Amino acid sequence: MDALELARWQFAITTVYHFLFVPITIGLSAIVAGYHTAWVRTHNPAMYKMTRFLGKLFIINFALGLATGIVQEFQFGMNWSDYSRMVGDIFGAPLAFEALLTFFLESVFIGVWVFGWGRIPEKLHAATMWLVHIGTVLSAFFILSANSWMQNPVGYHINPDNGRAELTDFVAVLTNKVQLVAFPHVITAAYMTAGGLVMAISLWHLRRLSTQAPALETIETEAGAPSHGKGRGGAHAAITDGTNYRETYRKAARVGAIVTLVASLGVIVTGDLQGKVMTQVQPMKMAAAEGVYQTEAPAPFSVFATGNLEGTEATHWIQVPGLLSYLGKGNFSAEIEGINDIKAEYKTKYADSALTNDTTTEFTPYVPVAYWTFRIMIGLGMLGTAMSLLTLWITRKKGDLKVLRPKWWHWAIIATPFFPLLGNSFGWIFTEMGRQPWAVQGVLLTRFGVSPRTSATEVLISMIVYTLLYGALAVVEVKLFLKYLRRGAEDIGEPPTYSHIDDEDRPLVYTY
């Protein structure tokens, strides 16, 4: 492979890996903030334990996500110097806001939250996690502003003297029509991912409590109150400190399921809006996502298709009549342009263009990737939604946990957080691969953005280093995550006291 192909693989590996952490960080910070607020309002020890338990998982995820995110910006300068030279004035502005404003907002208040237990007023302490969440959301906003500009460039002009894109309207970049639908779609998908994670963790602990000591569970259910046990783990740990962990996890599973279900409805609505904007500004991406080679009116939605070896046509085995027309233009009989017509239009439009500097490009993304990532994204999202409905049904009554004892539940619970998580990843792959061969739609082809003086060997070495580093980080992440996941809320100590904070006679001490 040449430097271009290796640079593209490196970007794909590091970006997809980093994006595994992003939705969890955004969504889980909101759920932790919600539990912390509930504890401040009720002083229920169960709320405190779930806050600290989920907070540990959030901190682990945030730390690893931070380490993997830094590499993204290094890549632009190392492998994509021509891209950076061409669009850096525009692309750099939202990235600077993200780094200088939101990243420091997140980092500072995470520190205050971690070290602030019992040291600052409890309401102010709970507010710090909300500020962390706001920081994560703003961070996503600015990153998506930059990415949306690549999908639909606005608020710029090309300087004829140096050939660079220069910013003319920053507000237009922030209010790009692609951004206005992509941002809520990503945020709701992040809530869905975090909800699925909390739902799965809670169901795992519920099943553990149910299968390890069914006799004690029966006693507890019949008595309506916890009895005494011994040892750590299982139902014994659930009754030694007076906290009914089974009820705590049941409620947490329902919280996760409700967040997942509500967020999935948001994902569906924003996804529909995104499809219509995509058809308007990137008709080739929509055509590739559906494997539509010839313009059709009305256009059916393809559920399953196969293509010929030449990649010039597809055989659609299962279709829903008119649905693609509605998804693309809000009308069941509307016309949807096909790949062949759009390709001919682009070849005429961009022939001998100084911006693309190329007359041989086919202007078509790799259709099988666009087609199947789009469907896998939707399918995994639907599985996450179905699991949330099932969880709400089986946890509707207190004490009835026998349904979780069959072995298949073990694997269903393990798979649950991966439905929305991998759905996010496939959505991200579709977003980036569907835009090809453009780095910036209609402005710069990807192959003209690569660094001209970086050799294939140099890119290969850095890719191997990053991949090995990311592999090591993955081992650390999984080990830490599983360690604290298994400990659960039972491992958390008593809530701190805040009464001494208002004591004017107390001696001055360092806060940590």
Short mmCIF file of C-alpha atoms in Angstrom, two decimals:
data_model
loop_
_atom_site.label_atom_id
_atom_site.label_comp_id
_atom_site.label_asym_id
_atom_site.label_seq_id
_atom_site.Cartn_x
_atom_site.Cartn_y
_atom_site.Cartn_z
CA MET A 1 0.00 0.00 0.00
CA ASP A 2 1.12 3.56 -0.63
CA ALA A 3 1.21 6.42 1.88
CA LEU A 4 -2.36 7.47 1.05
CA GLU A 5 -3.87 4.06 1.76
CA LEU A 6 -1.86 3.65 4.95
CA ALA A 7 -2.79 7.14 6.13
CA ARG A 8 -6.46 6.33 5.54
CA TRP A 9 -6.15 3.07 7.48
CA GLN A 10 -4.40 4.84 10.32
CA PHE A 11 -7.12 7.48 10.46
CA ALA A 12 -9.81 4.78 10.45
CA ILE A 13 -8.16 2.72 13.20
CA THR A 14 -7.51 5.60 15.57
CA THR A 15 -10.81 7.39 14.94
CA VAL A 16 -13.07 4.37 15.29
CA TYR A 17 -11.19 3.27 18.42
CA HIS A 18 -11.46 6.73 19.98
CA PHE A 19 -15.15 6.92 19.15
CA LEU A 20 -15.81 3.86 21.32
CA PHE A 21 -15.19 6.09 24.37
CA VAL A 22 -16.97 9.26 23.26
CA PRO A 23 -20.65 8.26 23.51
CA ILE A 24 -20.09 6.54 26.85
CA THR A 25 -18.41 9.65 28.26
CA ILE A 26 -21.20 11.95 27.10
CA GLY A 27 -24.09 9.78 28.21
CA LEU A 28 -22.64 8.36 31.42
CA SER A 29 -21.70 11.82 32.74
CA ALA A 30 -25.39 12.78 32.54
CA ILE A 31 -26.54 9.61 34.34
CA VAL A 32 -23.92 10.04 37.08
CA ALA A 33 -24.97 13.69 37.49
CA GLY A 34 -28.60 12.54 37.73
CA TYR A 35 -27.81 9.99 40.44
CA HIS A 36 -25.71 12.54 42.34
CA THR A 37 -28.57 15.05 42.23
CA ALA A 38 -31.00 12.36 43.43
CA TRP A 39 -28.72 11.63 46.38
CA VAL A 40 -28.47 15.33 47.33
CA ARG A 41 -32.26 15.60 47.23
CA THR A 42 -33.06 12.37 49.12
CA HIS A 43 -29.86 11.37 50.97
CA ASN A 44 -30.78 7.81 50.09
CA PRO A 45 -27.58 5.73 50.56
CA ALA A 46 -28.44 3.65 47.48
CA MET A 47 -28.29 6.80 45.33
CA TYR A 48 -24.88 7.63 46.78
CA LYS A 49 -23.51 4.16 46.11
CA MET A 50 -24.75 4.12 42.51
CA THR A 51 -23.28 7.62 41.99
CA ARG A 52 -19.85 6.50 43.14
CA PHE A 53 -20.09 3.12 41.37
CA LEU A 54 -21.04 4.58 37.98
CA GLY A 55 -18.72 7.52 38.59
CA LYS A 56 -15.72 5.16 38.79
CA LEU A 57 -16.66 3.62 35.45
CA PHE A 58 -17.07 7.09 33.97
CA ILE A 59 -13.62 8.22 35.16
CA ILE A 60 -11.95 5.11 33.70
CA ASN A 61 -13.66 5.66 30.37
CA PHE A 62 -12.88 9.40 30.32
CA ALA A 63 -9.18 8.87 31.06
CA LEU A 64 -8.72 6.29 28.31
CA GLY A 65 -10.80 8.33 25.85
CA LEU A 66 -8.66 11.39 26.54
CA ALA A 67 -5.45 9.49 25.79
CA THR A 68 -6.80 8.16 22.49
CA GLY A 69 -8.28 11.49 21.40
CA ILE A 70 -5.00 13.41 21.44
CA VAL A 71 -3.69 11.30 18.56
CA GLN A 72 -6.45 12.54 16.26
CA GLU A 73 -5.07 16.05 16.05
CA PHE A 74 -1.49 14.81 15.62
CA GLN A 75 -2.61 12.89 12.57
CA PHE A 76 -3.79 15.95 10.69
CA GLY A 77 -0.37 17.53 10.86
CA MET A 78 1.58 14.35 10.27
CA ASN A 79 -0.36 12.49 7.56
CA TRP A 80 -2.65 15.17 6.16
CA SER A 81 -0.53 18.29 5.82
CA ASP A 82 -2.02 19.33 2.45
CA TYR A 83 -5.48 18.98 3.94
CA SER A 84 -4.40 21.08 6.93
CA ARG A 85 -2.85 23.72 4.66
CA MET A 86 -5.97 23.87 2.49
CA VAL A 87 -8.69 24.05 5.17
CA GLY A 88 -6.82 24.63 8.42
CA ASP A 89 -8.15 28.17 8.86
CA ILE A 90 -11.69 26.80 9.02
CA PHE A 91 -11.24 23.34 10.49
CA GLY A 92 -8.92 24.64 13.21
CA ALA A 93 -11.38 27.20 14.63
CA PRO A 94 -13.96 24.77 16.13
CA LEU A 95 -11.14 22.42 17.20
CA ALA A 96 -9.51 25.30 19.08
CA PHE A 97 -12.79 26.08 20.85
CA GLU A 98 -13.14 22.42 21.71
CA ALA A 99 -9.64 22.19 23.17
CA LEU A 100 -9.44 25.54 24.95
CA LEU A 101 -12.98 25.82 26.26
CA THR A 102 -14.76 22.53 26.64
CA PHE A 103 -11.82 20.25 27.31
CA PHE A 104 -10.63 22.42 30.21
CA LEU A 105 -14.21 22.70 31.46
CA GLU A 106 -14.44 18.91 31.60
CA SER A 107 -10.98 18.35 33.07
CA VAL A 108 -11.20 21.01 35.79
CA PHE A 109 -14.60 19.99 37.08
CA ILE A 110 -13.85 16.28 36.92
CA GLY A 111 -11.00 17.04 39.31
CA VAL A 112 -13.31 19.03 41.57
CA TRP A 113 -15.87 16.21 41.51
CA VAL A 114 -13.34 13.45 42.26
CA PHE A 115 -11.66 15.28 45.15
CA GLY A 116 -14.65 17.27 46.36
CA TRP A 117 -16.50 14.60 48.36
CA GLY A 118 -17.13 16.08 51.83
CA ARG A 119 -14.97 19.13 51.05
CA ILE A 120 -17.29 21.49 49.16
CA PRO A 121 -21.04 22.12 49.65
CA GLU A 122 -22.99 19.11 48.44
CA LYS A 123 -25.20 21.02 46.00
CA LEU A 124 -22.17 22.71 44.48
CA HIS A 125 -20.50 19.32 44.36
CA ALA A 126 -23.41 17.81 42.41
CA ALA A 127 -23.32 20.82 40.05
CA THR A 128 -19.72 20.04 39.11
CA MET A 129 -20.73 16.80 37.41
CA TRP A 130 -23.43 18.64 35.47
CA LEU A 131 -20.73 21.06 34.33
CA VAL A 132 -18.63 18.09 33.24
CA HIS A 133 -21.59 16.83 31.22
CA ILE A 134 -22.13 20.26 29.64
CA GLY A 135 -18.45 20.25 28.73
CA THR A 136 -18.75 16.87 27.00
CA VAL A 137 -21.80 18.05 25.04
CA LEU A 138 -20.10 21.29 23.97
CA SER A 139 -17.03 19.30 23.00
CA ALA A 140 -19.18 17.14 20.74
CA PHE A 141 -20.80 20.28 19.30
CA PHE A 142 -17.52 21.83 18.18
CA ILE A 143 -16.09 18.56 16.85
CA LEU A 144 -19.25 17.93 14.86
CA SER A 145 -19.17 21.51 13.56
CA ALA A 146 -15.79 20.77 12.04
CA ASN A 147 -16.94 17.43 10.64
CA SER A 148 -20.21 18.88 9.31
CA TRP A 149 -18.22 21.49 7.42
CA MET A 150 -16.43 18.62 5.66
CA GLN A 151 -19.82 17.16 4.71
CA ASN A 152 -21.30 20.52 3.64
CA PRO A 153 -18.76 23.37 3.45
CA VAL A 154 -20.28 26.81 4.23
CA GLY A 155 -19.05 30.20 5.46
CA TYR A 156 -15.80 30.26 3.50
CA HIS A 157 -14.19 31.39 0.28
CA ILE A 158 -11.19 30.15 -1.69
CA ASN A 159 -8.32 32.64 -1.74
CA PRO A 160 -7.22 32.70 -5.42
CA ASP A 161 -3.69 33.78 -4.48
CA ASN A 162 -2.79 30.88 -2.19
CA GLY A 163 -5.54 28.38 -3.01
CA ARG A 164 -6.59 28.05 0.63
CA ALA A 165 -10.11 28.01 2.05
CA GLU A 166 -10.57 31.01 4.37
CA LEU A 167 -13.26 31.53 6.99
CA THR A 168 -15.79 34.27 6.24
CA ASP A 169 -18.68 33.39 8.59
CA PHE A 170 -18.00 31.35 11.75
CA VAL A 171 -21.69 31.44 12.75
CA ALA A 172 -22.56 29.80 9.44
CA VAL A 173 -20.09 27.00 10.25
CA LEU A 174 -21.67 26.48 13.68
CA THR A 175 -25.22 26.55 12.26
CA ASN A 176 -24.51 24.41 9.20
CA LYS A 177 -27.69 22.50 8.28
CA VAL A 178 -25.76 19.22 8.53
CA GLN A 179 -24.55 20.19 11.99
CA LEU A 180 -28.07 21.04 13.19
CA VAL A 181 -29.23 17.46 12.55
CA ALA A 182 -25.97 15.57 13.18
CA PHE A 183 -25.41 17.08 16.64
CA PRO A 184 -28.73 15.99 18.22
CA HIS A 185 -28.43 12.62 16.45
CA VAL A 186 -25.01 11.96 17.99
CA ILE A 187 -26.01 13.23 21.45
CA THR A 188 -29.16 11.11 21.62
CA ALA A 189 -27.14 8.12 20.40
CA ALA A 190 -24.67 8.79 23.21
CA TYR A 191 -27.47 8.77 25.79
CA MET A 192 -28.71 5.53 24.25
CA THR A 193 -25.24 4.00 24.58
CA ALA A 194 -24.81 5.00 28.21
CA GLY A 195 -28.33 3.88 29.03
CA GLY A 196 -27.59 0.48 27.48
CA LEU A 197 -24.41 0.22 29.55
CA VAL A 198 -26.15 1.03 32.85
CA MET A 199 -29.00 -1.32 31.94
CA ALA A 200 -26.60 -4.19 31.20
CA ILE A 201 -24.46 -3.66 34.30
CA SER A 202 -27.51 -3.57 36.54
CA LEU A 203 -29.04 -6.65 34.91
CA TRP A 204 -25.73 -8.49 35.39
CA HIS A 205 -25.75 -7.74 39.11
CA LEU A 206 -29.43 -8.61 39.36
CA ARG A 207 -28.78 -11.97 37.75
CA ARG A 208 -25.77 -12.54 40.02
CA LEU A 209 -27.84 -11.86 43.12
CA SER A 210 -30.61 -14.06 41.79
CA THR A 211 -28.48 -17.08 40.84
CA GLN A 212 -25.98 -17.07 43.71
CA ALA A 213 -28.43 -17.17 46.61
CA PRO A 214 -31.99 -17.86 45.50
CA ALA A 215 -32.92 -19.01 49.01
CA LEU A 216 -31.95 -15.69 50.56
CA GLU A 217 -33.73 -13.90 47.77
CA THR A 218 -36.91 -15.75 48.66
CA ILE A 219 -36.52 -14.88 52.33
CA GLU A 220 -35.89 -11.24 51.50
CA THR A 221 -38.88 -11.10 49.18
CA GLU A 222 -41.23 -12.71 51.67
CA ALA A 223 -40.01 -10.64 54.61
CA GLY A 224 -40.05 -7.40 52.64
CA ALA A 225 -36.81 -6.36 54.37
CA PRO A 226 -33.16 -7.51 54.32
CA SER A 227 -31.93 -10.14 56.80
CA HIS A 228 -28.36 -10.80 57.99
CA GLY A 229 -25.74 -12.72 56.05
CA LYS A 230 -21.99 -13.08 55.97
CA GLY A 231 -19.17 -12.69 53.46
CA ARG A 232 -18.78 -10.48 50.41
CA GLY A 233 -20.54 -10.96 47.08
CA GLY A 234 -23.92 -12.25 46.00
CA ALA A 235 -26.93 -11.88 48.24
CA HIS A 236 -24.71 -11.97 51.36
CA ALA A 237 -23.16 -8.62 50.45
CA ALA A 238 -26.61 -7.36 49.60
CA ILE A 239 -27.85 -7.59 53.15
CA THR A 240 -24.87 -6.89 55.43
CA ASP A 241 -24.99 -3.09 55.40
CA GLY A 242 -28.74 -2.58 55.34
CA THR A 243 -28.91 -1.63 51.66
CA ASN A 244 -31.21 -3.68 49.46
CA TYR A 245 -28.90 -3.97 46.46
CA ARG A 246 -31.32 -6.07 44.51
CA GLU A 247 -33.84 -3.22 44.58
CA THR A 248 -31.06 -0.72 43.86
CA TYR A 249 -29.98 -2.62 40.74
CA ARG A 250 -33.58 -3.20 39.66
CA LYS A 251 -34.21 0.54 39.72
CA ALA A 252 -30.89 1.19 37.98
CA ALA A 253 -31.78 -1.29 35.24
CA ARG A 254 -35.04 0.57 34.72
CA VAL A 255 -33.24 3.93 34.67
CA GLY A 256 -30.89 2.59 32.01
CA ALA A 257 -33.78 1.11 30.03
CA ILE A 258 -35.80 4.34 30.16
CA VAL A 259 -32.80 6.41 29.07
CA THR A 260 -32.16 3.96 26.23
CA LEU A 261 -35.77 3.91 25.09
CA VAL A 262 -36.31 7.69 25.19
CA ALA A 263 -32.94 8.31 23.54
CA SER A 264 -33.69 5.77 20.82
CA LEU A 265 -36.85 7.69 19.94
CA GLY A 266 -34.66 10.81 19.64
CA VAL A 267 -32.22 8.88 17.46
CA ILE A 268 -35.05 7.81 15.14
CA VAL A 269 -36.45 11.36 14.76
CA THR A 270 -33.06 13.02 14.26
CA GLY A 271 -31.93 10.20 11.98
CA ASP A 272 -34.96 10.80 9.76
CA LEU A 273 -34.13 14.52 9.58
CA GLN A 274 -30.50 13.72 8.89
CA GLY A 275 -31.48 11.48 5.99
CA LYS A 276 -33.42 14.31 4.35
CA VAL A 277 -30.56 16.80 4.75
CA MET A 278 -28.10 14.19 3.45
CA THR A 279 -30.23 13.63 0.34
CA GLN A 280 -30.19 17.38 -0.26
CA VAL A 281 -26.47 18.13 0.21
CA GLN A 282 -24.87 14.70 -0.39
CA PRO A 283 -27.15 12.79 -2.78
CA MET A 284 -24.32 10.40 -3.68
CA LYS A 285 -23.99 9.29 -0.05
CA MET A 286 -27.72 8.53 0.16
CA ALA A 287 -27.66 6.70 -3.18
CA ALA A 288 -24.68 4.61 -2.04
CA ALA A 289 -26.35 3.86 1.29
CA GLU A 290 -29.30 2.39 -0.60
CA GLY A 291 -27.43 0.84 -3.53
CA VAL A 292 -29.56 2.92 -5.93
CA TYR A 293 -27.76 3.02 -9.29
CA GLN A 294 -30.61 4.31 -11.46
CA THR A 295 -32.81 7.30 -10.59
CA GLU A 296 -36.19 6.10 -9.33
CA ALA A 297 -39.55 7.67 -8.48
CA PRO A 298 -40.93 6.38 -6.18
CA ALA A 299 -37.84 4.74 -4.71
CA PRO A 300 -38.16 1.66 -2.47
CA PHE A 301 -36.08 1.11 0.68
CA SER A 302 -33.72 -1.84 0.26
CA VAL A 303 -33.57 -4.21 3.25
CA PHE A 304 -31.22 -6.74 1.64
CA ALA A 305 -29.33 -6.59 -1.65
CA THR A 306 -26.36 -8.08 -3.48
CA GLY A 307 -24.19 -6.37 -6.11
CA ASN A 308 -22.42 -7.53 -9.24
CA LEU A 309 -18.63 -7.93 -9.30
CA GLU A 310 -18.15 -4.78 -11.35
CA GLY A 311 -19.94 -2.70 -8.70
CA THR A 312 -22.23 -1.07 -11.26
CA GLU A 313 -25.62 -2.43 -10.23
CA ALA A 314 -27.39 -4.20 -7.37
CA THR A 315 -30.06 -6.86 -7.01
CA HIS A 316 -32.51 -5.91 -4.27
CA TRP A 317 -34.04 -9.02 -2.72
CA ILE A 318 -36.23 -7.39 -0.07
CA GLN A 319 -37.69 -3.88 -0.52
CA VAL A 320 -40.28 -1.60 1.10
CA PRO A 321 -42.06 0.38 -1.67
CA GLY A 322 -41.78 4.19 -1.50
CA LEU A 323 -40.00 4.25 1.85
CA LEU A 324 -36.70 5.59 0.51
CA SER A 325 -38.54 8.44 -1.21
CA TYR A 326 -40.06 9.38 2.14
CA LEU A 327 -36.78 9.02 4.05
CA GLY A 328 -34.98 11.15 1.49
CA LYS A 329 -37.54 13.83 0.64
CA GLY A 330 -40.56 13.35 2.91
CA ASN A 331 -42.76 12.21 0.04
CA PHE A 332 -43.56 8.57 -0.75
CA SER A 333 -43.48 9.23 -4.51
CA ALA A 334 -40.47 11.59 -4.69
CA GLU A 335 -37.57 10.98 -7.06
CA ILE A 336 -34.25 9.74 -5.64
CA GLU A 337 -31.20 10.23 -7.84
CA GLY A 338 -29.14 7.14 -8.68
CA ILE A 339 -25.38 6.67 -8.48
CA ASN A 340 -24.88 6.62 -12.26
CA ASP A 341 -26.67 9.92 -12.85
CA ILE A 342 -24.95 11.68 -9.95
CA LYS A 343 -21.57 10.36 -11.07
CA ALA A 344 -22.10 11.73 -14.59
CA GLU A 345 -23.18 15.08 -13.14
CA TYR A 346 -20.11 15.31 -10.87
CA LYS A 347 -17.71 14.38 -13.66
CA THR A 348 -19.05 17.28 -15.69
CA LYS A 349 -19.24 19.68 -12.77
CA TYR A 350 -15.73 19.04 -11.48
CA ALA A 351 -13.92 18.37 -14.76
CA ASP A 352 -10.66 20.33 -14.83
CA SER A 353 -11.63 21.99 -11.57
CA ALA A 354 -8.78 23.75 -9.79
CA LEU A 355 -10.29 22.59 -6.49
CA THR A 356 -10.13 18.90 -7.32
CA ASN A 357 -7.29 19.05 -9.84
CA ASP A 358 -8.47 15.78 -11.32
CA THR A 359 -10.52 14.46 -14.25
CA THR A 360 -10.30 10.73 -13.63
CA THR A 361 -12.10 10.31 -10.30
CA GLU A 362 -15.34 8.30 -10.34
CA PHE A 363 -16.84 10.32 -7.44
CA THR A 364 -18.41 7.15 -6.01
CA PRO A 365 -17.83 5.83 -2.48
CA TYR A 366 -17.29 2.13 -1.89
CA VAL A 367 -20.94 1.13 -2.15
CA PRO A 368 -20.90 -2.19 -0.16
CA VAL A 369 -19.39 -0.43 2.87
CA ALA A 370 -21.90 2.44 2.69
CA TYR A 371 -24.81 0.05 2.14
CA TRP A 372 -24.06 -2.41 4.96
CA THR A 373 -22.74 -0.02 7.61
CA PHE A 374 -25.99 1.92 7.22
CA ARG A 375 -28.05 -1.23 7.85
CA ILE A 376 -25.88 -2.57 10.64
CA MET A 377 -26.17 0.79 12.39
CA ILE A 378 -29.96 0.70 12.18
CA GLY A 379 -30.17 -2.99 13.12
CA LEU A 380 -28.01 -2.65 16.22
CA GLY A 381 -29.98 0.40 17.31
CA MET A 382 -33.23 -1.54 17.00
CA LEU A 383 -31.80 -4.38 19.10
CA GLY A 384 -30.87 -1.86 21.81
CA THR A 385 -34.39 -0.47 21.77
CA ALA A 386 -35.91 -3.96 21.96
CA MET A 387 -33.67 -4.82 24.94
CA SER A 388 -34.81 -1.69 26.78
CA LEU A 389 -38.46 -2.67 26.32
CA LEU A 390 -37.74 -6.22 27.51
CA THR A 391 -35.89 -4.91 30.56
CA LEU A 392 -38.74 -2.59 31.52
CA TRP A 393 -41.12 -5.56 31.30
CA ILE A 394 -39.14 -8.05 33.38
CA THR A 395 -38.22 -5.50 36.07
CA ARG A 396 -41.72 -4.08 36.45
CA LYS A 397 -42.28 -5.89 39.77
CA LYS A 398 -40.12 -6.00 42.88
CA GLY A 399 -38.57 -9.33 43.82
CA ASP A 400 -39.42 -11.35 40.72
CA LEU A 401 -35.96 -12.20 39.33
CA LYS A 402 -36.35 -15.86 38.39
CA VAL A 403 -36.66 -14.88 34.75
CA LEU A 404 -32.98 -13.88 34.73
CA ARG A 405 -31.64 -17.27 35.83
CA PRO A 406 -31.49 -19.12 32.45
CA LYS A 407 -27.98 -19.20 30.94
CA TRP A 408 -28.99 -17.38 27.76
CA TRP A 409 -29.63 -14.25 29.81
CA HIS A 410 -25.92 -14.15 30.67
CA TRP A 411 -24.99 -13.73 27.00
CA ALA A 412 -27.90 -11.41 26.26
CA ILE A 413 -26.79 -9.10 29.07
CA ILE A 414 -23.17 -9.13 27.86
CA ALA A 415 -24.32 -8.26 24.32
CA THR A 416 -26.66 -5.46 25.42
CA PRO A 417 -24.17 -2.56 25.76
CA PHE A 418 -22.58 -3.45 22.43
CA PHE A 419 -25.80 -2.91 20.47
CA PRO A 420 -25.84 0.91 20.72
CA LEU A 421 -22.06 1.18 21.15
CA LEU A 422 -21.23 -0.62 17.90
CA GLY A 423 -24.25 1.03 16.26
CA ASN A 424 -22.50 4.34 16.95
CA SER A 425 -19.26 3.07 15.46
CA PHE A 426 -20.88 1.80 12.28
CA GLY A 427 -22.74 5.09 11.97
CA TRP A 428 -19.45 6.93 12.20
CA ILE A 429 -17.87 4.65 9.57
CA PHE A 430 -20.82 5.29 7.27
CA THR A 431 -20.53 9.06 7.79
CA GLU A 432 -16.87 9.12 6.82
CA MET A 433 -16.83 6.40 4.13
CA GLY A 434 -20.04 7.66 2.51
CA ARG A 435 -18.39 11.04 1.87
CA GLN A 436 -15.56 9.54 -0.19
CA PRO A 437 -13.76 10.26 -2.43
CA TRP A 438 -14.08 13.73 -0.89
CA ALA A 439 -12.18 14.94 2.15
CA VAL A 440 -14.30 18.09 1.91
CA GLN A 441 -17.43 17.64 -0.19
CA GLY A 442 -16.99 19.40 -3.53
CA VAL A 443 -13.80 21.16 -2.42
CA LEU A 444 -10.94 18.71 -1.85
CA LEU A 445 -10.50 15.09 -2.84
CA THR A 446 -9.09 12.89 -0.09
CA ARG A 447 -6.08 11.84 -2.13
CA PHE A 448 -4.99 15.47 -2.53
CA GLY A 449 -5.03 16.03 1.23
CA VAL A 450 -2.31 13.53 2.18
CA SER A 451 1.17 14.74 3.19
CA PRO A 452 3.32 14.74 0.03
CA ARG A 453 6.64 14.24 1.82
CA THR A 454 5.59 11.54 4.27
CA SER A 455 6.68 8.12 3.04
CA ALA A 456 4.65 4.92 3.26
CA THR A 457 7.26 3.49 5.65
CA GLU A 458 6.88 6.43 8.02
CA VAL A 459 3.10 6.14 8.02
CA LEU A 460 3.35 2.37 8.53
CA ILE A 461 5.68 2.77 11.53
CA SER A 462 3.43 5.32 13.22
CA MET A 463 0.38 3.17 12.48
CA ILE A 464 2.01 0.11 14.09
CA VAL A 465 3.00 2.18 17.13
CA TYR A 466 -0.47 3.65 17.54
CA THR A 467 -2.13 0.27 17.05
CA LEU A 468 0.09 -1.40 19.65
CA LEU A 469 -0.44 1.51 22.04
CA TYR A 470 -4.19 1.36 21.53
CA GLY A 471 -4.11 -2.41 22.07
CA ALA A 472 -2.34 -1.91 25.40
CA LEU A 473 -4.84 0.78 26.39
CA ALA A 474 -7.67 -1.58 25.49
CA VAL A 475 -6.29 -4.21 27.86
CA VAL A 476 -6.03 -1.62 30.65
CA GLU A 477 -9.53 -0.31 29.95
CA VAL A 478 -11.15 -3.74 29.95
CA LYS A 479 -9.33 -4.94 33.08
CA LEU A 480 -10.16 -1.79 35.07
CA PHE A 481 -13.72 -1.68 33.81
CA LEU A 482 -14.40 -5.34 34.66
CA LYS A 483 -12.68 -5.03 38.04
CA TYR A 484 -14.90 -2.19 39.24
CA LEU A 485 -17.96 -3.53 37.43
CA ARG A 486 -17.73 -6.81 39.38
CA ARG A 487 -17.31 -4.97 42.67
CA GLY A 488 -20.52 -3.09 42.05
CA ALA A 489 -22.17 -0.65 44.39
CA GLU A 490 -21.49 -2.97 47.36
CA ASP A 491 -17.85 -1.89 47.32
CA ILE A 492 -18.66 1.76 48.10
CA GLY A 493 -18.30 3.06 51.65
CA GLU A 494 -20.59 5.29 53.66
CA PRO A 495 -21.62 8.72 52.31
CA PRO A 496 -19.40 11.64 53.42
CA THR A 497 -20.60 14.32 55.81
CA TYR A 498 -20.76 17.93 54.69
CA SER A 499 -21.80 19.55 58.00
CA HIS A 500 -18.25 20.62 58.89
CA ILE A 501 -17.96 22.75 55.73
CA ASP A 502 -20.00 25.59 57.29
CA ASP A 503 -18.06 25.43 60.57
CA GLU A 504 -16.22 28.77 60.72
CA ASP A 505 -14.01 27.54 63.59
CA ARG A 506 -12.65 24.52 61.75
CA PRO A 507 -8.92 24.62 60.98
CA LEU A 508 -7.72 25.32 57.46
CA VAL A 509 -6.73 22.18 55.58
CA TYR A 510 -5.74 21.29 52.08
CA THR A 511 -8.67 19.99 50.10
CA TYR A 512 -6.70 16.96 48.83
#
